XYZ file of C-alpha atoms in Angstrom:
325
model
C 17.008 9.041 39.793
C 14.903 11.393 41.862
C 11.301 11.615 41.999
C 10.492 14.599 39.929
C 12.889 12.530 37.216
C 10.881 9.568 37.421
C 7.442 11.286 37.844
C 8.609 13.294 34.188
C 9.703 9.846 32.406
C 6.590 8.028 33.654
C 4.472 11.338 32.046
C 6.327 10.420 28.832
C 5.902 7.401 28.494
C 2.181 7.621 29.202
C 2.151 10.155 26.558
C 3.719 7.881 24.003
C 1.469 4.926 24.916
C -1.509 7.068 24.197
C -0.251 8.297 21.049
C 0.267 4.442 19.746
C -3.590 3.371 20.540
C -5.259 2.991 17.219
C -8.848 3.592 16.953
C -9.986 1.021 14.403
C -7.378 -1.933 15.149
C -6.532 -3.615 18.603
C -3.002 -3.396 19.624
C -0.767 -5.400 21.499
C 1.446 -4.346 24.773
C 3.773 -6.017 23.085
C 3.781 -4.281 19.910
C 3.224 -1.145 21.753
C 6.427 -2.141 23.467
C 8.360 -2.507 19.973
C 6.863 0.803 18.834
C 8.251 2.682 22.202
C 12.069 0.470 21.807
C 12.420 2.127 18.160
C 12.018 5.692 19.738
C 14.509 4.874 22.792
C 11.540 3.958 25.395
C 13.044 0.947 26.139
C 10.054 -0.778 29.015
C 9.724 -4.405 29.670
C 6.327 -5.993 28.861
C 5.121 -5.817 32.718
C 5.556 -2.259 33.069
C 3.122 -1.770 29.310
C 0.618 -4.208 30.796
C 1.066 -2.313 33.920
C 0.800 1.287 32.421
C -2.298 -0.191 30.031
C -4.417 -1.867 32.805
C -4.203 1.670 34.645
C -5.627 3.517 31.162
C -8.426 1.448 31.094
C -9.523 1.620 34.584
C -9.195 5.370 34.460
C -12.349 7.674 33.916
C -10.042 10.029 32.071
C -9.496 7.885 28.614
C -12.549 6.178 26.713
C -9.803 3.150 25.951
C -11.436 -0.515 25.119
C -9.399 -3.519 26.216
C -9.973 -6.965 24.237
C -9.994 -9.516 26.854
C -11.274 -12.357 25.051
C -7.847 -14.100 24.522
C -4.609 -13.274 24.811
C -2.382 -11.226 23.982
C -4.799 -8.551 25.026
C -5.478 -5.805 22.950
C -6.139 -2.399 22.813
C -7.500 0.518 21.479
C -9.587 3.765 21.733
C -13.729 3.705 22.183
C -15.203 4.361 19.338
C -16.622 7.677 20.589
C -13.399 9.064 21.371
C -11.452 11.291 19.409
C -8.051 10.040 19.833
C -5.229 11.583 21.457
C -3.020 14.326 19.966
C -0.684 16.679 21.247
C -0.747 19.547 18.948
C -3.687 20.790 16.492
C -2.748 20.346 12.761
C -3.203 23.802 10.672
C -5.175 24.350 7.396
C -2.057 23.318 5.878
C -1.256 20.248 7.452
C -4.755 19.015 7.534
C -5.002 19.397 3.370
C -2.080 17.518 3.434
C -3.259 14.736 5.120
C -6.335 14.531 3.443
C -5.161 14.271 0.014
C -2.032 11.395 1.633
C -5.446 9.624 2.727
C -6.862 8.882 -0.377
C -3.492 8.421 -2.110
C -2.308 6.054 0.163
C -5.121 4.337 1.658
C -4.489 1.162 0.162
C -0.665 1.214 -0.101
C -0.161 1.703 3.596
C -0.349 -1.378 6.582
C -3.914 -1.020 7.710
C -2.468 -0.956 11.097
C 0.042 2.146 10.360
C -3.566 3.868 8.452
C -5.529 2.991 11.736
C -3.129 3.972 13.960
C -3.281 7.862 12.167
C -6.930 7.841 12.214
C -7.604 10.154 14.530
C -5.080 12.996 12.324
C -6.915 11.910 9.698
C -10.381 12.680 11.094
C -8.384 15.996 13.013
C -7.938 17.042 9.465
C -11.007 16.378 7.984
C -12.686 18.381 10.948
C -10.937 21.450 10.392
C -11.836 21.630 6.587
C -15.055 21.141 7.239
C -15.424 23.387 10.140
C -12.936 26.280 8.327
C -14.835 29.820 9.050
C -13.284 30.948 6.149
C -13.392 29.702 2.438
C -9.508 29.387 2.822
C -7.468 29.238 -0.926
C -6.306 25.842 0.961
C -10.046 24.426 1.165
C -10.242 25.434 -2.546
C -7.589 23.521 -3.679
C -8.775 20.257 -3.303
C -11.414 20.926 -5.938
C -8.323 22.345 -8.150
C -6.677 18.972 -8.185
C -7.960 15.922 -10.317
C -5.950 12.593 -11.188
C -7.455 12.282 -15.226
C -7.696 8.350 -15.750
C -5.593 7.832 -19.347
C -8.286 4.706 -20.251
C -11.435 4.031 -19.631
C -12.097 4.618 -15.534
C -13.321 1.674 -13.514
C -15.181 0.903 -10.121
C -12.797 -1.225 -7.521
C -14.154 -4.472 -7.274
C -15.417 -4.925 -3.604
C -13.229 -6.969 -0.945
C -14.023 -9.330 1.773
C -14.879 -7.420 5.204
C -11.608 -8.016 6.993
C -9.427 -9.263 3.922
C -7.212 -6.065 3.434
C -6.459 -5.536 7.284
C -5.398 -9.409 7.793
C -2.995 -9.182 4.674
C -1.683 -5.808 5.098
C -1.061 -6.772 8.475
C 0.920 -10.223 7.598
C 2.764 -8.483 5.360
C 3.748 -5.271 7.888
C 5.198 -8.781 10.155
C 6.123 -10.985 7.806
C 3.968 -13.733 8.662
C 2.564 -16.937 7.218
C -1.144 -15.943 5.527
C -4.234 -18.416 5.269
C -6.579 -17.759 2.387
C -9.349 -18.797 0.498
C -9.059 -17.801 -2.934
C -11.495 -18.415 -6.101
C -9.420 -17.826 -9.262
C -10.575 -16.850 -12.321
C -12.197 -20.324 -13.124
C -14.269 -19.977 -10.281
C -12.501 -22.692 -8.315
C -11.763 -22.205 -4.743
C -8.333 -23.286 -3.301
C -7.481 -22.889 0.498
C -3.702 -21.789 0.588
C -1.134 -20.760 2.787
C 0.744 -18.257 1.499
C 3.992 -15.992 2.164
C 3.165 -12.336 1.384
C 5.986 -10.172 -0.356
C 4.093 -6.849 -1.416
C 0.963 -4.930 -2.598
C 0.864 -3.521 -6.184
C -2.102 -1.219 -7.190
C -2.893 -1.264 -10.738
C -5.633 1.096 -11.915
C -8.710 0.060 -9.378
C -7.623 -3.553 -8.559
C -5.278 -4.158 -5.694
C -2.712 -7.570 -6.073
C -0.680 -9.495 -3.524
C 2.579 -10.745 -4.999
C 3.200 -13.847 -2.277
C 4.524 -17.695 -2.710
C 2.689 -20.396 -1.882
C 3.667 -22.589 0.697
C 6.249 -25.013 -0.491
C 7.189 -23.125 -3.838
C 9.974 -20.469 -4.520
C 8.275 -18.866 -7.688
C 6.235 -15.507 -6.835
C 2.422 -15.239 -7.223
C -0.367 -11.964 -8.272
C -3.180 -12.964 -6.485
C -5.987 -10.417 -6.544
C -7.273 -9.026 -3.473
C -11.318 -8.908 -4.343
C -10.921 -12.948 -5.494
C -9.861 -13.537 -1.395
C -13.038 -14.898 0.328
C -10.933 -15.430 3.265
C -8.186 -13.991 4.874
C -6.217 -14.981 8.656
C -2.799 -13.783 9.397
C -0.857 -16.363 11.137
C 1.549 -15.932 14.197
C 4.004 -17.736 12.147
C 6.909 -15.635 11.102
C 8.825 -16.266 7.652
C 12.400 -14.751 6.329
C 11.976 -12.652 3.249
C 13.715 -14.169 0.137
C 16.873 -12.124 -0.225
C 16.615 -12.227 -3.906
C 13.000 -10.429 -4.023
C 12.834 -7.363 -4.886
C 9.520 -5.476 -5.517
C 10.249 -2.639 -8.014
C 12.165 -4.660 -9.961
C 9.625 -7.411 -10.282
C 7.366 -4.713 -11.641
C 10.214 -3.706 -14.248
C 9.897 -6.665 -15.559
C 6.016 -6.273 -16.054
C 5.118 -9.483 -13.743
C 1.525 -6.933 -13.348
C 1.075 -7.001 -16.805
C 1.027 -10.230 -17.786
C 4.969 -10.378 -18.587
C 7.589 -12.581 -17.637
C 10.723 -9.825 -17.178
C 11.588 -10.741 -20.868
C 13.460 -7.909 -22.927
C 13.118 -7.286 -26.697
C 13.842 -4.311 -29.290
C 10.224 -3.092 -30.162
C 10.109 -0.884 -33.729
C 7.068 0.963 -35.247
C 5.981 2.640 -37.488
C 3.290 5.270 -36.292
C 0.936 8.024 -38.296
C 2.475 11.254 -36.774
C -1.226 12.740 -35.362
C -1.419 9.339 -33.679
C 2.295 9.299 -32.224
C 3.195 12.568 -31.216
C 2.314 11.483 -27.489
C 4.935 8.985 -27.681
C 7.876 11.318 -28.396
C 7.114 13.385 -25.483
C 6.139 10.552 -22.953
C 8.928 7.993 -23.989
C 8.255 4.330 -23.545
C 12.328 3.653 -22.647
C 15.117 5.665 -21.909
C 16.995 4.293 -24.971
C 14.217 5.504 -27.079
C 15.375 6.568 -30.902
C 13.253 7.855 -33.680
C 13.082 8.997 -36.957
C 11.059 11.256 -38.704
C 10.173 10.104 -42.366
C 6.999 12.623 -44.046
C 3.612 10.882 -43.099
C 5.087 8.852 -39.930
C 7.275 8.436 -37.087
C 9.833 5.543 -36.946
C 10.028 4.136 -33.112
C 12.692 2.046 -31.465
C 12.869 1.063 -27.977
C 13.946 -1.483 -26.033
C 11.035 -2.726 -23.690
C 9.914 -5.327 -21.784
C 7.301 -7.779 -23.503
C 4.058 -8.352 -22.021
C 0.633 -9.055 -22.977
C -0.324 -5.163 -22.043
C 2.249 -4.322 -24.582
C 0.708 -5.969 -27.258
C -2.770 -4.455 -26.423
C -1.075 -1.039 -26.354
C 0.388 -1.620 -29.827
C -3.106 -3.055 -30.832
C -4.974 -0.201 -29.668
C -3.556 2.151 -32.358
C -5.370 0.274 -34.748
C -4.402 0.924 -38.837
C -1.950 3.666 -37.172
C 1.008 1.959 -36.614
C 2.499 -0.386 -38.957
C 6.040 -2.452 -39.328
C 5.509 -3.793 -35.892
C 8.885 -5.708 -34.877
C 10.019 -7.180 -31.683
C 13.079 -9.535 -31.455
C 14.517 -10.931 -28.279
C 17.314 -8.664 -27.501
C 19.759 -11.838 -27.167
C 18.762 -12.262 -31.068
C 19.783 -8.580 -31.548
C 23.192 -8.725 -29.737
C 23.923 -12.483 -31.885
């Protein structure tokens, strides 16, 4: 390799290092140095230290290292803007702003730290626009209408979403403190599988230490939250979507049954439209709809069904292995 080779690979990879420093979040050289492997920038750990020591020491980037204990971390001043390579349009920056607020708690805090600085990119060039661009406008042309009655999110723990998400992104062990709806506190440790937003509440579906049945513990009953450096294999049998198919969020236990109605037609239109099953039948007598489906019983069923009041009528469910005997 000559030296204008290795000058140009040395300029890349310092490029890619500074595109990998969060803002909000310390990171590791050695997570910096998985990031780089999965994009073909193969380095041992001596050569990121190496490359990272030189950043900080250098007048030319405002970047913070965490000395306090090792593994060191990383990660820009919080004066600095970031580091980008090209300048996001209108376009992209509406983009990003609406992702932001849909995926703000869905995402690894670490993988919505480490886009930060597009984030605030984008939010500067809305708000700086010299123009009243049509793609400015849209954002007030957009609503998500809440289909019951709208609630505040409960308030987390300073720290709690960023240890979990982050446990969960690496599949490690997590220590909590948890008061459950009793009021009792229990310290646990705890295996986390997934996040599930439902309406303004966040959940973490984990198992406790020792156990092999699957947990909702919500997010805002944490009072304390540590990821460990201990790493766990995921159960090969878990599987996310399908535990919320089987309405584990809402109070079910994944058990089927044929649900029939009876339903006023004013009050049941809705229901033809927006089916509650693909196998959905009905019939139409002269003062009501007649609703089968096969669905999956849960407690949130049942106050669906309720909530229609005198409405709907004839209200049947039977286990579907009593339907097929």
């Amino acid at each position: 390799m000559n030296k204008r080779q290795s000058s140009l690979e040395t300029t890349i990879l310092i490029i890619e290092l500074l595109k990998r420093i969060p803002k909000s979040w310390w990171i590791t050289a050695q997570q910096l140095k998985q990031q780089l492997a999965e994009i073909g920038l193969d380095r041992d750990i001596h050569t990121i230290q190496r490359h990272m020591k030189s950043l900080v020491e250098s007048s030319h980037f405002p970047i913070d290292m965490n000395n306090r204990s090792k593994p060191y971390g990383y990660r820009w001043s919080q004066q600095a803007v970031g580091f980008t390579v090209n300048a996001l349009s209108i376009q992209e920056s509406l983009i990003l702003q609406m992702a932001h607020k849909t995926l703000k708690n869905l995402l690894p805090s670490s993988l919505m730290d480490s886009m930060s600085g597009f984030f605030e990119e984008a939010n500067r060039n809305i708000s700086h626009a010299q123009d009243p661009a049509k793609e400015i406008q849209w954002l007030s042309k957009v609503v998500v209408a809440p289909e019951t009655q709208p609630l505040l999110p409960p308030e987390l723990q300073p720290d709690v979403f960023n240890e979990v998400s982050g446990a969960l992104y690496n599949n490690y062990w997590l220590d909590i403190a948890y008061r459950n709806a009793g009021g009792e506190v229990k310290e646990k440790t705890v295996m986390p599988l997934g996040l599930a937003q439902q309406g303004p509440r966040l959940y973490l579906v984990c198992r406790f230490q020792g156990y092999d049945d699957e947990r909702n513990l919500a997010m805002h009953r944490m009072l304390f939250a540590r990821s460990t450096s201990m790493t766990f294999e995921r159960p090969e049998g878990f599987d996310l979507k399908q535990y919320s198919k089987e309405a584990r969020f809402t109070f079910g236990e994944g058990r089927k049954v044929k649900l029939s109605f009876r339903i006023r037609k004013d009050a049941g239109l809705h229901i033809l439209e927006s089916r509650i099953s693909e196998d959905q039948t009905y019939r139409e007598h002269e003062d009501c709809y007649e609703i089968s489906a096969t669905v999956v019983e849960s407690r949130q069923l049942q106050w669906w069904l309720n909530s229609f009041g005198e409405d709907a009528w004839a209200i049947d469910c039977q286990s579907i292995e009593a339907v097929v005997a």
